[in-house]
Coordinates of C-alpha atoms in Angstrom, one line a residue:
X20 CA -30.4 -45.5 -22.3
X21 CA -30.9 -41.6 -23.0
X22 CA -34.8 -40.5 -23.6
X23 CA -35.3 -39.2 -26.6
X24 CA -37.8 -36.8 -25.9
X25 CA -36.7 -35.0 -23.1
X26 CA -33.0 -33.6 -22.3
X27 CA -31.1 -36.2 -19.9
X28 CA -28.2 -35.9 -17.9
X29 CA -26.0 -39.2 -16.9
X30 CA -23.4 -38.9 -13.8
X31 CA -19.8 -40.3 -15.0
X32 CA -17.7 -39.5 -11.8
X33 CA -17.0 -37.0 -9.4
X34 CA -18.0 -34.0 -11.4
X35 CA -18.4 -35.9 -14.8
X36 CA -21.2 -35.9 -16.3
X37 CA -23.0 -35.9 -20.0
X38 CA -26.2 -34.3 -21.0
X39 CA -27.9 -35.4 -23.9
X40 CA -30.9 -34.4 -26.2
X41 CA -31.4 -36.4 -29.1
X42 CA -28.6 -35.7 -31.5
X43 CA -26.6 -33.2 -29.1
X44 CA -24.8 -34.4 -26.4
X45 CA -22.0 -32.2 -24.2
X46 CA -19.6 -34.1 -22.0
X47 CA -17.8 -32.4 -18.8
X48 CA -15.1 -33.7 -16.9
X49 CA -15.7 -37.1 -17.6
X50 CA -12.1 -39.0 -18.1
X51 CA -10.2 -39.3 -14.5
X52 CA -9.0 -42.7 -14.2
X53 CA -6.4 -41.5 -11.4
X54 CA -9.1 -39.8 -9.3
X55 CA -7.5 -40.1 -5.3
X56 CA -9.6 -41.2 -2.4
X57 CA -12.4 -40.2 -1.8
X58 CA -13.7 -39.8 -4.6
X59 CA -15.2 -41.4 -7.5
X60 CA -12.9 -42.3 -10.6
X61 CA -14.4 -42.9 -14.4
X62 CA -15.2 -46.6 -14.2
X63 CA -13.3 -48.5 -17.0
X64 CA -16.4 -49.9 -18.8
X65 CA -17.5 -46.0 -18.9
X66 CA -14.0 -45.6 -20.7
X67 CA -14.4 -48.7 -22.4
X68 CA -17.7 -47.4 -24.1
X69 CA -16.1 -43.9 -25.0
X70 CA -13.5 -45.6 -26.7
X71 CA -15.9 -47.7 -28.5
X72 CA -18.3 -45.3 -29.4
X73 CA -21.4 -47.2 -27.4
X74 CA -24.5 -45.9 -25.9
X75 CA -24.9 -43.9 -23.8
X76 CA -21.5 -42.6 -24.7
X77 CA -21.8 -42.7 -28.6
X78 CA -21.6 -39.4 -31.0
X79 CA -20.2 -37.2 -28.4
X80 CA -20.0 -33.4 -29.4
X81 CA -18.2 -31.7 -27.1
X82 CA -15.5 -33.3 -24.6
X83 CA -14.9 -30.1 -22.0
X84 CA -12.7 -30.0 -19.2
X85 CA -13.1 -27.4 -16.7
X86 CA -9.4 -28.4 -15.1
X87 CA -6.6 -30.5 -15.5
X88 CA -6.3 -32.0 -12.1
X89 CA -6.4 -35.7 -12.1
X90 CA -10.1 -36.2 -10.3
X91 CA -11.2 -34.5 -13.6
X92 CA -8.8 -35.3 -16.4
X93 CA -7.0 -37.9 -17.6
X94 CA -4.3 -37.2 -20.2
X95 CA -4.1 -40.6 -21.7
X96 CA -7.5 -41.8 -21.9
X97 CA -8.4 -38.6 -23.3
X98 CA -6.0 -38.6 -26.5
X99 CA -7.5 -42.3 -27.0
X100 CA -10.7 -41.5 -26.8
X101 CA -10.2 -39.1 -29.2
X102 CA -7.9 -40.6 -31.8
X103 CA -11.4 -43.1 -31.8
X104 CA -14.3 -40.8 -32.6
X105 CA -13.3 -37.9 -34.7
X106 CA -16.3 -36.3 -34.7
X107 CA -15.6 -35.1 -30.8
X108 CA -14.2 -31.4 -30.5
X109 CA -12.3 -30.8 -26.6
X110 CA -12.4 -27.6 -25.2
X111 CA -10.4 -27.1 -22.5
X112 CA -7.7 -24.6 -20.3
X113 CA -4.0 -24.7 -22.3
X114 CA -2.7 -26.4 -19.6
X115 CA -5.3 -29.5 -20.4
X116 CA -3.9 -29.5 -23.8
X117 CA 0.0 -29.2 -22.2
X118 CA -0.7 -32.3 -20.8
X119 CA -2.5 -34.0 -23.7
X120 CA 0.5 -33.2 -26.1
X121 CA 3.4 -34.3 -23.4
X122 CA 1.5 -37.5 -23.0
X123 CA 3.4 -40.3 -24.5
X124 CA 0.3 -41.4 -27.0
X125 CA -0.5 -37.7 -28.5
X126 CA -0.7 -37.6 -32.0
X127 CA -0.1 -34.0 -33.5
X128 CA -3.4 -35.0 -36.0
X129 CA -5.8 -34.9 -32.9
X130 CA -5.1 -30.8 -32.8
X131 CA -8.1 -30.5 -35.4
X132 CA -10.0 -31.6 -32.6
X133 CA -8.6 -29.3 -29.8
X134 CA -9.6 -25.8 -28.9
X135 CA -7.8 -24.6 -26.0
X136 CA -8.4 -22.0 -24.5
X137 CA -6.4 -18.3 -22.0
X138 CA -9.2 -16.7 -20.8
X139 CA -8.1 -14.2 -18.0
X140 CA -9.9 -14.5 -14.2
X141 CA -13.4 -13.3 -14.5
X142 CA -13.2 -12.8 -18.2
X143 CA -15.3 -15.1 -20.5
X144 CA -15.4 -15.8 -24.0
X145 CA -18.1 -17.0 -26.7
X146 CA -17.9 -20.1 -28.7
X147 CA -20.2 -22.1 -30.8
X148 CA -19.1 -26.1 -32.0
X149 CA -21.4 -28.3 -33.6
X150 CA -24.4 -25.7 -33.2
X151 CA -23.8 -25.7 -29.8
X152 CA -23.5 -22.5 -28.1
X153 CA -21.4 -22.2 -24.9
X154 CA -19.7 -19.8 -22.7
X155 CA -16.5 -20.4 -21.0
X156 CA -15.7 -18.1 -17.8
X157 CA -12.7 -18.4 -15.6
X158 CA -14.0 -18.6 -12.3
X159 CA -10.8 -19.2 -9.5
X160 CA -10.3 -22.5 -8.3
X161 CA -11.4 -23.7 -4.9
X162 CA -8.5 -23.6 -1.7
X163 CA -5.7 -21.4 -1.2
X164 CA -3.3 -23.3 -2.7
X165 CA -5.1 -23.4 -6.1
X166 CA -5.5 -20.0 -6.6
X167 CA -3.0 -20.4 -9.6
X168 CA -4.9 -23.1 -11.7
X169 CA -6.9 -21.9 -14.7
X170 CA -10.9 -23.2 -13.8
X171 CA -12.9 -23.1 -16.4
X172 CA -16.8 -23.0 -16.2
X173 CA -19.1 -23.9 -19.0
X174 CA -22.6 -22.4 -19.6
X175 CA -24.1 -24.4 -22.7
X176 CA -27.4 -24.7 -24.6
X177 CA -29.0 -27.7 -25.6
X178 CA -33.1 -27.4 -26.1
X179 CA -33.7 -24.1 -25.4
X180 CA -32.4 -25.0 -21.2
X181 CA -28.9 -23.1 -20.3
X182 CA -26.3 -25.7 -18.1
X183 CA -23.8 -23.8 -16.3
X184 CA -21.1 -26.4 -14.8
X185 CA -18.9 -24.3 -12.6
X186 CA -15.9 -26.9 -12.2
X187 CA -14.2 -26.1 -8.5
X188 CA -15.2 -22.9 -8.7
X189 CA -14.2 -21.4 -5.3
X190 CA -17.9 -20.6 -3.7
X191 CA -17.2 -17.1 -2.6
X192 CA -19.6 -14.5 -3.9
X193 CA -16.1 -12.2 -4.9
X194 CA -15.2 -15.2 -7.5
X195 CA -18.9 -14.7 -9.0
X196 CA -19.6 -10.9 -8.7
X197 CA -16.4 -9.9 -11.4
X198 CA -18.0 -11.6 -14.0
X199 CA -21.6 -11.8 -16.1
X200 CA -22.5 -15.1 -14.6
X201 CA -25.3 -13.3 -12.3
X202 CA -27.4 -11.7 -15.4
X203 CA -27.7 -14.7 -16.9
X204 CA -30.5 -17.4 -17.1
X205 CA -29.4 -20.9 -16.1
X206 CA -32.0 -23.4 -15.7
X207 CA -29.6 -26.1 -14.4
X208 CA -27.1 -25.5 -12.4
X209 CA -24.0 -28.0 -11.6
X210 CA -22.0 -27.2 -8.7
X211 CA -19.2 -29.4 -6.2
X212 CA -20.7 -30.0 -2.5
X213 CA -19.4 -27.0 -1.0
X214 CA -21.8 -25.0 -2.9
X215 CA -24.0 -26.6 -0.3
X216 CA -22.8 -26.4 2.8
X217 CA -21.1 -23.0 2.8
X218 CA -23.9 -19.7 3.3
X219 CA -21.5 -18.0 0.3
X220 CA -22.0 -21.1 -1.7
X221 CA -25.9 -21.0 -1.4
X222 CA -26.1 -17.3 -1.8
X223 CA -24.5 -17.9 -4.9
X224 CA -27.4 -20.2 -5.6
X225 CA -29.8 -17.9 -5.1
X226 CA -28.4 -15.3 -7.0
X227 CA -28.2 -17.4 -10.0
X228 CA -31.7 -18.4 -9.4
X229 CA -31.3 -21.7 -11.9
X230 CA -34.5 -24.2 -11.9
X231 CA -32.7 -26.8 -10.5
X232 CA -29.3 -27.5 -8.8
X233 CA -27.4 -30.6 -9.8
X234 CA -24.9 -31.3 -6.4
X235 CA -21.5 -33.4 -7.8
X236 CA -18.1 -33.6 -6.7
X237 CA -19.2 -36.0 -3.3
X238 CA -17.3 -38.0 -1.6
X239 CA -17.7 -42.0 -1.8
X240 CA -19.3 -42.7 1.2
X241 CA -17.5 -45.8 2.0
X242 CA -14.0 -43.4 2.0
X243 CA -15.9 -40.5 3.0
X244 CA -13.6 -40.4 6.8
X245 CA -14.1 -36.6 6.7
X246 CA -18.0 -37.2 6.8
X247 CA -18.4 -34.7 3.5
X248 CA -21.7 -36.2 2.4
X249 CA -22.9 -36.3 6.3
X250 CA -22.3 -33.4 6.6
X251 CA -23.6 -31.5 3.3
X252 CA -27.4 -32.9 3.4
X253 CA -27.6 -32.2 7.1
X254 CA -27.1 -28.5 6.2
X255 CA -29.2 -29.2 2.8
X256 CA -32.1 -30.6 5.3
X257 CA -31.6 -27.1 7.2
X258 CA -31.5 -24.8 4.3
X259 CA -33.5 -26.9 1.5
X260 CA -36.6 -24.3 1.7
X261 CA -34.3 -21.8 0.5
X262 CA -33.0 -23.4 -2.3
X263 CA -34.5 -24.9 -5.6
X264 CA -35.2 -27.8 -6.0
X265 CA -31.6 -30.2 -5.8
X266 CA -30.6 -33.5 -6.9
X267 CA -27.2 -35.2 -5.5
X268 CA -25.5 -37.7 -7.4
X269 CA -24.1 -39.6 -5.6
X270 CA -23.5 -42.8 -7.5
X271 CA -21.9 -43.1 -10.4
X272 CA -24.8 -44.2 -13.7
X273 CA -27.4 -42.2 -12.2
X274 CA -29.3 -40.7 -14.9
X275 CA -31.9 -37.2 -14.3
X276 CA -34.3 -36.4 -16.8
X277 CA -33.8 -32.7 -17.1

């Protein structure tokens, strides 16, 4: 259960997660049911709870999805989720809400609750739902193949403490430098694995300078044949002096007080 007198933040899957202060509560890349090996998917109780509206899912502001690949986003789920609490608003790239209106159980009524967004690369945009004020910057996507998918990074306030999710952000310091990202103040800072173990990615870190680093994105350790999580806190053990102070979740239920 979510404290009520400090800001929490629960790990869904992969990079979901949901942080919560009292009456606020912001939701990130949380419904993936089709989430491919290694990786964690949205368990179906997490769903479950969503649909129904129960703690520590319950009164859910903002439902943001950084991309619409399947470890992320689920089209389905989503529209049910939503057509159940109508006091959520989603926030996501247009080609999240593409998907969401294809999807065989859209309803054309669940648009009141639908901003999508065309933000060009490196270009951000204000916007402020349920008096909660957030950023969104397009940041490029991780791997060379990806170049073309719109990633969206989110840089909310809840209790006076900035959140910047960076979705797969590619960790090069020429996706960061284009935009404002580096002059602002971020106090937690969620970022995928790589972030980690590459010296761009922990440059980035530091350039940010957020009060702590939230690690997601990790592998499942019992599918992990690549050795991901191996490999990303051996180079966190050799570079943890340099960085502040970092939490990796790991499994999914987790919950940080922030």
């Amino acid at each position: 259960m979510f404290s009520r007198s400090k800001p929490e933040l629960i790990y869904i899957a992969n990079s979901g997660v949901c942080v919560q202060f009292k009456d606020k509560k912001v939701m990130i890349d949380g419904v993936h049911i089709k989430t491919p090996n290694p990786y964690f998917p949205t368990h179906e109780k997490t769903i479950e709870k969503m649909l129904l509206n129960k703690e520590p899912f319950h009164n859910i502001d903002l439902m943001l999805f950084t991309h619409h690949h399947t470890d992320h986003f689920d089209a389905n789920a989503t529209n049910e989720i939503l057509k159940r609490n109508k006091h959520i608003q989603l926030v996501a790239p247009e080609t999240v809400l593409n998907m969401l209106s294809a999807s065989e159980n859209y309803n054309p009524l669940l648009a009141s609750q639908i901003r999508a967004v065309s933000i060009p690369k490196h270009k951000s945009m204000q916007m402020n739902l349920h008096d909660i004020p957030f950023e969104i910057t397009h940041l490029i996507h991780d791997g060379e193949t990806y170049q073309g998918v719109e990633n969206y990074a989110y840089m909310f306030e809840i209790k006076n403490k900035v959140y910047l999710h960076v979705g797969d952000a590619q960790a090069a310091m020429s996706n960061f430098e284009p935009t404002n990202i580096f002059d602002k103040h971020v106090d937690v800072l969620i970022v995928p694995f790589p972030f980690i173990g590459l010296s761009a990615g922990r440059k980035i870190i530091k350039q940010i300078g957020p009060q702590r680093v939230i690690v997601v994105h990790l592998p499942n350790k019992k599918q992990d044949t690549m050795n991901w999580l191996h490999n990303t806190m051996k180079v966190y053990k050799k570079y943890h002096d340099e960085l502040p102070p970092t939490e990796f979740l790991t499994k999914p239920g987790q919950i940080i007080t922030l």
